[in-house]
Short mmCIF file of C-alpha atoms and ligand atoms in Angstrom, two decimals:
data_model
loop_
_atom_site.label_atom_id
_atom_site.label_comp_id
_atom_site.label_asym_id
_atom_site.label_seq_id
_atom_site.Cartn_x
_atom_site.Cartn_y
_atom_site.Cartn_z
CA MET K 17 144.01 106.81 73.43
CA SER K 18 143.10 104.21 70.84
CA ARG K 19 139.48 103.53 70.03
CA GLU K 20 139.69 100.13 71.77
CA GLU K 21 141.14 101.57 74.97
CA ARG K 22 138.59 104.36 74.87
CA LYS K 23 135.79 101.84 74.55
CA ILE K 24 136.82 100.22 77.84
CA LEU K 25 136.75 103.61 79.56
CA GLN K 26 133.42 104.54 77.98
CA SER K 27 131.88 101.21 78.97
CA GLU K 28 132.90 101.62 82.58
CA ARG K 29 131.61 105.19 82.65
CA LEU K 30 128.33 104.26 80.97
CA ARG K 31 127.70 101.56 83.58
CA VAL K 32 128.17 104.11 86.38
CA THR K 33 125.88 106.61 84.60
CA VAL K 34 123.14 104.05 84.03
CA GLU K 35 123.19 103.12 87.71
CA ARG K 36 123.15 106.79 88.65
CA VAL K 37 120.04 107.58 86.63
CA TYR K 38 118.29 104.31 87.51
CA PHE K 39 118.61 104.83 91.23
CA ASN K 40 118.28 108.63 91.35
CA VAL K 41 115.91 109.69 88.58
CA PRO K 42 112.44 108.14 88.78
CA TRP K 43 111.70 109.06 85.15
CA TYR K 44 114.68 107.07 83.87
CA ARG K 45 113.92 104.15 86.19
CA GLU K 46 110.33 103.96 84.88
CA LYS K 47 111.52 104.24 81.28
CA MET K 48 114.02 101.42 81.78
CA GLN K 49 111.60 99.23 83.69
CA SER K 50 108.92 99.59 81.03
CA ALA K 51 111.54 98.50 78.47
CA GLY K 52 112.32 95.51 80.70
CA LEU K 53 115.79 96.82 81.54
CA SER K 54 117.79 96.84 84.74
CA PRO K 55 121.25 98.40 85.19
CA GLU K 56 123.08 95.04 85.19
CA MET K 57 121.80 94.39 81.66
CA ILE K 58 124.00 97.23 80.40
CA GLY K 59 127.45 95.66 80.38
CA GLY K 60 129.14 98.26 78.21
CA ILE K 61 128.95 100.68 75.36
CA ASP K 62 127.80 97.97 72.91
CA ASP K 63 124.56 97.71 74.89
CA ILE K 64 123.78 101.40 74.56
CA SER K 65 121.16 100.91 71.84
CA LYS K 66 118.99 99.00 74.33
CA LEU K 67 118.52 102.19 76.35
CA PRO K 68 115.61 104.59 75.82
CA PHE K 69 116.07 108.01 74.17
CA THR K 70 115.78 111.37 75.90
CA THR K 71 114.32 114.37 74.06
CA LYS K 72 114.03 118.09 74.68
CA GLN K 73 110.34 117.51 75.38
CA ASP K 74 111.27 115.11 78.20
CA LEU K 75 113.30 117.89 79.81
CA ARG K 76 110.35 120.27 79.45
CA ASP K 77 107.92 117.69 80.85
CA ASN K 78 110.15 117.35 83.91
CA TYR K 79 110.54 121.12 84.34
CA PRO K 80 112.41 122.43 86.19
CA PHE K 81 114.55 119.86 88.06
CA GLY K 82 112.78 116.52 87.50
CA LEU K 83 115.65 114.83 85.66
CA PHE K 84 118.40 115.93 88.05
CA ALA K 85 120.29 113.01 89.56
CA VAL K 86 121.63 114.73 92.68
CA PRO K 87 120.00 116.68 95.53
CA MET K 88 119.78 120.42 94.84
CA SER K 89 122.33 121.01 97.61
CA GLU K 90 124.96 119.57 95.26
CA ILE K 91 123.98 121.77 92.30
CA VAL K 92 126.21 124.85 92.04
CA ARG K 93 125.00 126.28 88.71
CA LEU K 94 121.80 126.45 86.67
CA HIS K 95 121.41 127.41 83.04
CA ALA K 96 118.28 127.46 80.91
CA SER K 97 117.22 127.81 77.31
CA SER K 98 115.27 130.89 76.28
CA GLY K 99 112.01 128.96 76.13
CA THR K 100 110.48 130.95 73.29
CA THR K 101 108.51 127.89 72.20
CA GLY K 102 107.22 126.74 75.56
CA LYS K 103 108.78 126.05 78.92
CA PRO K 104 112.53 126.59 79.10
CA THR K 105 114.78 123.57 79.46
CA VAL K 106 116.77 123.79 82.66
CA VAL K 107 120.19 122.23 83.17
CA GLY K 108 122.12 121.88 86.42
CA TYR K 109 125.80 121.33 87.21
CA THR K 110 127.61 119.97 90.24
CA ARG K 111 131.04 121.33 91.12
CA LYS K 112 132.60 118.36 89.30
CA ASP K 113 130.42 119.05 86.22
CA ILE K 114 131.72 122.63 86.11
CA SER K 115 135.25 121.27 86.29
CA THR K 116 134.55 118.81 83.44
CA TRP K 117 133.01 121.62 81.40
CA SER K 118 136.07 123.83 81.95
CA GLU K 119 138.29 120.93 80.86
CA VAL K 120 136.41 120.29 77.60
CA MET K 121 136.30 124.02 76.88
CA ALA K 122 140.04 124.24 77.50
CA ARG K 123 140.46 121.47 74.91
CA THR K 124 138.21 123.43 72.53
CA LEU K 125 140.29 126.59 72.83
CA SER K 126 143.52 124.62 72.54
CA CYS K 127 142.15 123.11 69.33
CA ALA K 128 141.94 126.70 68.03
CA GLY K 129 145.58 127.19 68.98
CA ALA K 130 144.83 129.45 71.96
CA GLY K 131 147.03 129.56 75.04
CA LYS K 132 148.12 131.72 77.96
CA ASP K 133 149.36 134.56 75.78
CA ASP K 134 146.00 135.04 74.10
CA PHE K 135 143.31 137.63 74.69
CA ILE K 136 139.96 135.92 74.26
CA GLN K 137 137.00 138.20 73.62
CA VAL K 138 133.93 136.28 74.72
CA SER K 139 131.10 137.88 72.74
CA TYR K 140 128.67 135.05 73.41
CA GLY K 141 125.86 136.07 75.74
CA TYR K 142 126.55 135.68 79.45
CA GLY K 143 123.65 134.59 81.56
CA LEU K 144 121.29 131.66 81.39
CA PHE K 145 122.67 130.81 77.93
CA THR K 146 125.70 128.51 78.27
CA GLY K 147 127.84 130.20 75.60
CA GLY K 148 129.39 133.05 77.58
CA LEU K 149 130.29 131.26 80.81
CA GLY K 150 131.34 128.11 78.97
CA LEU K 151 133.99 129.94 76.94
CA HIS K 152 134.90 132.01 79.98
CA TYR K 153 135.85 129.07 82.20
CA GLY K 154 137.73 127.33 79.39
CA GLY K 155 139.65 130.53 78.65
CA GLU K 156 140.67 130.91 82.28
CA LYS K 157 141.66 127.25 82.47
CA ILE K 158 144.19 127.63 79.65
CA GLY K 159 145.50 130.79 81.29
CA ALA K 160 144.41 133.21 78.59
CA SER K 161 143.29 136.78 79.36
CA VAL K 162 139.53 136.55 79.11
CA ILE K 163 137.47 139.60 78.10
CA PRO K 164 133.90 138.87 79.29
CA ILE K 165 132.20 141.47 77.12
CA SER K 166 129.13 139.31 76.34
CA GLY K 167 127.01 139.94 73.21
CA GLY K 168 125.83 143.24 71.80
CA ASN K 169 127.16 146.80 72.00
CA THR K 170 129.08 146.43 68.78
CA LYS K 171 130.86 149.77 69.06
CA ARG K 172 132.35 148.73 72.37
CA GLN K 173 133.27 145.32 70.96
CA LEU K 174 135.37 147.00 68.30
CA GLN K 175 136.96 149.44 70.71
CA LEU K 176 138.11 146.72 73.12
CA MET K 177 139.13 144.45 70.26
CA LYS K 178 141.48 147.18 69.12
CA ASP K 179 142.64 148.61 72.47
CA PHE K 180 143.12 145.29 74.31
CA GLY K 181 144.57 143.52 71.30
CA THR K 182 142.06 140.66 71.13
CA THR K 183 143.59 137.63 69.41
CA VAL K 184 140.71 135.16 69.67
CA LEU K 185 137.06 136.02 69.12
CA ALA K 186 134.29 133.78 70.45
CA CYS K 187 130.70 134.34 69.27
CA THR K 188 128.07 133.03 66.90
CA PRO K 189 129.18 132.92 63.23
CA SER K 190 126.42 135.33 62.23
CA TYR K 191 127.63 137.83 64.81
CA ALA K 192 131.22 137.38 63.58
CA LEU K 193 130.02 138.33 60.12
CA TYR K 194 128.13 141.26 61.56
CA LEU K 195 131.25 142.42 63.41
CA SER K 196 133.27 142.14 60.21
CA GLU K 197 130.82 144.52 58.51
CA ALA K 198 130.96 146.86 61.49
CA ILE K 199 134.76 146.91 61.32
CA GLU K 200 134.58 147.86 57.63
CA GLU K 201 132.14 150.65 58.41
CA SER K 202 133.95 151.95 61.50
CA GLY K 203 137.05 152.98 59.63
CA ILE K 204 139.26 150.75 61.83
CA SER K 205 141.96 149.27 59.64
CA ARG K 206 142.36 145.51 59.88
CA ASP K 207 146.07 146.09 60.56
CA GLU K 208 145.16 147.78 63.84
CA LEU K 209 143.65 144.50 65.08
CA LYS K 210 145.51 141.45 66.35
CA LEU K 211 142.76 138.91 65.68
CA ARG K 212 144.05 135.55 64.48
CA ALA K 213 141.39 132.98 65.34
CA GLY K 214 137.71 132.70 66.06
CA VAL K 215 135.71 129.98 67.78
CA PHE K 216 132.21 130.06 66.41
CA GLY K 217 129.18 127.93 67.17
CA ALA K 218 125.66 127.79 68.64
CA GLU K 219 124.08 127.83 65.16
CA PRO K 220 124.66 125.90 61.95
CA TRP K 221 126.83 127.62 59.37
CA THR K 222 128.19 126.60 56.02
CA ASP K 223 131.74 126.36 54.73
CA GLN K 224 130.99 129.26 52.40
CA MET K 225 130.13 131.40 55.40
CA ARG K 226 133.36 130.27 57.02
CA GLY K 227 135.23 131.38 53.89
CA GLU K 228 133.62 134.78 54.09
CA ILE K 229 134.43 135.24 57.79
CA GLU K 230 138.03 134.08 57.29
CA GLU K 231 138.50 136.43 54.38
CA LYS K 232 136.88 139.48 55.95
CA LEU K 233 138.40 139.11 59.42
CA ARG K 234 141.64 137.47 58.21
CA ILE K 235 141.42 134.79 60.89
CA LYS K 236 141.15 131.03 61.15
CA ALA K 237 137.48 130.29 61.89
CA ILE K 238 137.04 127.20 64.04
CA ASP K 239 133.66 125.50 64.33
CA ILE K 240 132.70 124.49 67.84
CA TYR K 241 129.71 122.41 68.82
CA GLY K 242 127.69 121.92 71.93
CA LEU K 243 124.26 122.03 73.47
CA SER K 244 123.21 122.86 77.00
CA GLU K 245 121.38 119.56 77.51
CA VAL K 246 124.70 117.73 77.04
CA ILE K 247 126.91 120.32 78.79
CA GLY K 248 126.94 123.53 76.71
CA PRO K 249 129.74 124.39 74.28
CA GLY K 250 132.64 121.95 74.58
CA VAL K 251 131.03 118.80 73.20
CA ALA K 252 133.13 118.89 70.02
CA SER K 253 135.53 121.20 68.25
CA GLU K 254 137.51 121.44 65.06
CA CYS K 255 141.30 121.43 65.20
CA GLU K 256 143.55 123.51 62.96
CA PHE K 257 142.94 121.15 60.02
CA GLN K 258 139.20 121.91 60.00
CA GLU K 259 138.34 118.40 58.83
CA GLY K 260 135.52 117.60 61.20
CA LEU K 261 134.92 118.29 64.87
CA HIS K 262 136.69 116.15 67.48
CA ILE K 263 134.13 114.87 69.96
CA ASN K 264 135.15 114.76 73.61
CA GLU K 265 134.10 111.13 73.69
CA ASP K 266 135.56 110.33 77.07
CA HIS K 267 132.67 112.45 78.39
CA PHE K 268 130.01 112.34 75.66
CA PHE K 269 129.34 109.16 73.71
CA ALA K 270 128.04 109.79 70.19
CA GLU K 271 125.75 107.65 68.03
CA ILE K 272 124.10 108.26 64.66
CA ILE K 273 120.52 107.10 64.23
CA ASP K 274 117.91 107.16 61.51
CA PRO K 275 115.61 110.02 62.64
CA VAL K 276 112.54 108.17 61.39
CA THR K 277 113.10 104.53 62.42
CA LEU K 278 115.36 105.51 65.39
CA GLU K 279 117.65 102.58 64.53
CA PRO K 280 121.44 103.05 64.77
CA LEU K 281 122.98 103.61 61.34
CA PRO K 282 126.11 101.88 59.99
CA GLU K 283 129.42 103.64 60.58
CA GLY K 284 129.96 106.67 58.36
CA GLU K 285 126.32 107.21 57.38
CA THR K 286 124.55 110.53 57.84
CA GLY K 287 121.73 110.70 60.36
CA GLU K 288 120.69 112.27 63.63
CA LEU K 289 123.35 112.74 66.25
CA VAL K 290 122.58 111.28 69.68
CA PHE K 291 124.66 111.84 72.83
CA SER K 292 124.92 110.05 76.15
CA THR K 293 126.82 111.86 78.87
CA ILE K 294 129.03 109.38 80.69
CA THR K 295 130.63 111.52 83.40
CA LYS K 296 127.99 114.09 84.29
CA GLU K 297 126.53 114.08 87.80
CA GLY K 298 123.89 116.83 87.98
CA LEU K 299 121.91 116.11 84.84
CA PRO K 300 123.13 113.00 83.07
CA VAL K 301 121.32 112.40 79.77
CA ILE K 302 120.97 109.02 78.13
CA ARG K 303 120.77 108.93 74.32
CA TYR K 304 119.76 112.57 73.99
CA ARG K 305 118.41 113.31 70.51
CA THR K 306 120.13 116.46 69.30
CA ARG K 307 118.12 116.72 66.02
CA ASP K 308 121.40 117.70 64.35
CA LEU K 309 122.27 115.80 61.20
CA THR K 310 125.85 114.65 60.67
CA SER K 311 128.09 111.59 60.26
CA LEU K 312 131.04 110.27 62.25
CA ASN K 313 134.60 109.64 61.10
CA TYR K 314 136.63 107.25 63.29
CA GLU K 315 139.97 107.69 61.49
CA LYS K 316 142.88 109.30 63.27
CA CYS K 317 143.21 112.99 62.39
CA ARG K 318 146.29 114.66 60.87
CA CYS K 319 146.60 116.67 64.10
CA GLY K 320 147.29 113.44 65.99
CA ARG K 321 144.09 113.40 67.99
CA THR K 322 142.33 110.03 67.97
CA LEU K 323 138.97 111.42 69.09
CA THR K 324 136.20 110.63 66.62
CA ARG K 325 135.25 113.49 64.36
CA MET K 326 131.76 114.59 63.40
CA VAL K 327 131.14 116.31 60.09
CA LYS K 328 130.23 119.98 60.49
CA CYS K 329 126.47 120.16 61.10
CA THR K 330 124.59 122.15 58.53
CA GLY K 331 121.10 120.85 59.01
CA ARG K 332 118.70 119.82 61.72
CA SER K 333 116.09 117.12 61.44
CA ASP K 334 113.54 119.58 62.86
CA ASP K 335 114.75 122.55 60.76
CA MET K 336 114.07 120.58 57.65
CA LEU K 337 111.26 122.22 55.76
CA ILE K 338 108.95 120.12 53.66
CA ILE K 339 107.67 122.33 50.87
CA ARG K 340 105.32 120.81 48.34
CA GLY K 341 106.65 117.43 49.45
CA VAL K 342 110.30 118.36 48.84
CA ASN K 343 112.83 118.40 51.69
CA LEU K 344 114.70 121.67 52.08
CA PHE K 345 117.33 122.84 54.54
CA PRO K 346 117.84 126.60 54.95
CA SER K 347 121.60 125.92 54.66
CA GLN K 348 121.08 124.85 51.03
CA ILE K 349 119.67 128.29 50.20
CA GLU K 350 122.52 129.88 52.14
CA SER K 351 125.13 128.02 50.08
CA ILE K 352 123.61 129.30 46.85
CA LEU K 353 123.50 132.89 48.09
CA LEU K 354 127.08 132.78 49.31
CA GLU K 355 128.27 131.69 45.90
CA MET K 356 126.82 134.85 44.39
CA SER K 357 128.85 138.02 44.80
CA GLU K 358 125.85 140.35 44.54
CA THR K 359 124.07 139.09 47.63
CA ARG K 360 124.90 139.21 51.29
CA PRO K 361 124.50 136.13 53.48
CA HIS K 362 121.57 137.67 55.34
CA TYR K 363 118.29 136.14 54.32
CA LEU K 364 114.91 135.06 55.58
CA LEU K 365 112.65 132.30 54.30
CA VAL K 366 108.93 132.84 54.68
CA VAL K 367 106.81 129.76 54.19
CA ASP K 368 103.05 129.97 53.84
CA ARG K 369 100.15 128.02 52.45
CA VAL K 370 97.80 129.68 49.98
CA ASP K 371 94.84 127.72 48.56
CA ASN K 372 96.37 124.50 49.93
CA LEU K 373 99.62 125.13 48.13
CA ASP K 374 102.89 125.79 49.94
CA THR K 375 104.58 129.04 49.02
CA LEU K 376 108.16 129.99 49.70
CA GLN K 377 109.46 133.51 49.69
CA LEU K 378 113.12 134.29 50.04
CA GLN K 379 114.03 137.75 51.29
CA VAL K 380 117.66 138.47 50.64
CA GLU K 381 119.86 141.48 51.16
CA VAL K 382 121.81 142.78 48.21
CA GLU K 383 124.70 145.18 47.92
CA ASP K 384 123.50 148.78 48.26
CA SER K 385 124.79 149.73 44.82
CA PHE K 386 121.96 147.75 43.26
CA PHE K 387 119.34 150.07 44.66
CA GLN K 388 121.00 153.00 42.97
CA ASP K 389 120.84 151.22 39.64
CA ARG K 390 117.92 150.92 37.34
CA ILE K 391 114.97 148.70 38.20
CA SER K 392 115.84 146.39 35.31
CA GLU K 393 119.11 145.39 36.98
CA LEU K 394 117.30 144.50 40.18
CA GLN K 395 114.88 142.41 38.17
CA ALA K 396 117.75 140.67 36.43
CA LEU K 397 119.38 139.83 39.74
CA ARG K 398 116.11 138.58 41.15
CA GLN K 399 115.68 136.32 38.14
CA LYS K 400 119.24 135.06 38.50
CA ILE K 401 118.71 134.04 42.14
CA GLN K 402 115.42 132.35 41.25
CA ASN K 403 117.09 130.45 38.42
CA ASN K 404 120.04 129.38 40.57
CA ILE K 405 117.74 128.02 43.26
CA GLU K 406 115.46 126.32 40.80
CA SER K 407 118.31 124.65 38.92
CA THR K 408 120.06 123.51 42.14
CA LEU K 409 117.16 122.54 44.35
CA GLY K 410 114.51 121.80 41.77
CA PHE K 411 111.74 124.06 42.92
CA SER K 412 110.58 127.61 42.49
CA VAL K 413 110.87 130.34 45.04
CA ASP K 414 109.63 133.90 45.07
CA VAL K 415 112.65 136.15 45.60
CA LYS K 416 112.32 139.54 47.22
CA LEU K 417 115.40 141.75 47.23
CA VAL K 418 115.81 144.01 50.22
CA GLU K 419 118.31 146.67 51.15
CA HIS K 420 121.34 146.04 53.31
CA LYS K 421 120.44 145.69 57.03
CA THR K 422 116.71 145.28 56.41
CA ILE K 423 116.68 141.77 57.84
CA GLU K 424 116.83 141.72 61.59
CA ARG K 425 120.31 140.97 62.94
CA SER K 426 120.74 138.63 65.80
CA GLU K 427 123.39 138.64 68.44
CA GLY K 428 122.50 135.09 69.36
CA LYS K 429 121.09 132.51 67.02
CA SER K 430 119.82 134.00 63.79
CA LYS K 431 116.29 133.34 62.66
CA ARG K 432 116.26 132.08 59.08
CA VAL K 433 112.73 130.76 58.70
CA ILE K 434 109.22 132.00 59.39
CA ASP K 435 106.72 129.23 58.83
CA LYS K 436 103.18 130.61 58.74
CA ARG K 437 101.57 127.34 57.75
CA LYS K 438 99.04 125.80 60.14
CA PHE K 439 99.43 122.07 60.50
ZN1 ZN R 22 142.37 117.05 64.30
#
C-alpha cells in the first residue's frame, strides 16, 4: 500500500478510535474537552497533533481498568507490567485485539523468514509479561511448531534447542548472549544445533551486540519492537535487510516529537516516538509517549515493504543520565565496551553524588584470563577503558573490573544503571 493510500485508511481508523475513546473513556473525554476538542474536529491523521498525549503515569493513575473502552465482559485477556516502580500498568484485549496481535506477530516472524517448517523456541517469559504469549500466538498463526519454554532454566533451553531442532529463537538480546555463552560452556557443538534466526527485543541493544550474537550463535538476529501499552511485541520489526524496523502502521500510527517541547519534529529527525493505536478496542491509546528515541524513514525498503521504518532504538528519553550536566546513554558505554576484545558486554553503571559532585562508576566483566595475569595488566586494561570512554564521551569514569559472571544476569530486561542520587 502506498503512503497516500495508507493515509486514507489511517485517517478513517483514527476517526473511529477518537469516537471510541471520547464516548467510552471519561478520562479521554475530559482531556479532549479541556483542550476544546470534540470528535468531529479530528478529520484525519493530519489532525493528530491536536490530540492530547497519554503517558505511562496516566495508565497508573487509572489503575487497573480506568482507560478501558469496552465493558469487562468483552475483555478476554489481561497483561500487566511488573510494577517495580509503583503500580503496575494493566492492559486489556478483546477477542479482536488478540486476533490483531496475532496478525502483527505473524508479520514479525515472517519478517525474520520464519514459516510453517520452523521450530520457534519462545524463551520470553510467559505470564503477565506480553513477550511469551505474543510470540506464541504469532508462531501458531504462521503454522510454525511453537516451543513454549518461557525464560530461565538454561540447561533445559539448550537440551530442547538441540533435541527438537529449534530454528528460530525468541528472547531478549541479553538472554541470547547468555545462551550463547552457555552453549560454549556446555560442550554442545554449534553444528549440533539448527538455529538460523533470532527475534530479539524488549530491551535496547546496539549493533555491536547484534554482531556478537550473530557471530556466536551463527544466526541472523532480527530486532523486534513493541510495548504492552500499544499491544506488546508486534509493533515493528526488522526484515532480512536489517535497515530499520517496519512499523505496522495500519494498526499503530507513529509520530516523532521533541521530548522537551512536545512539538512534532520534521520528517527524518530524531526524537521521542509516540504511538496512537487505530484499531484497538479494549485499550486504545492516543499519542502514547514511548520515551524511546528514534527517527522515521518513509522510503520504500529493499524488501518491497512500504511500511515506514523506525531506526533501531538505542536510547530512551528517561534512561538518559545527566552526569555533571552531560547527557549520557548507557548504550554509548556499551558500544565502547563491545569494540574492545578484552571485555564482555556485561556491565553496570553506578551513579552517585558525593559532596555535590556526580560520580560514575562502571563495573565491567573481563575475560577470566586477565585475573590469572599480573595486577599490572589489569591496571593497564582499566586505564585503557577509562581512556577510551574519556576520549569518546568527554568525561571521566571510575572503572572497576570484575570477574566473568559477577554482574547479575537477567532473563528479562537487564539492569544497566543504578542511580543512587537523591533528587
Ligand atoms: Zn524491509
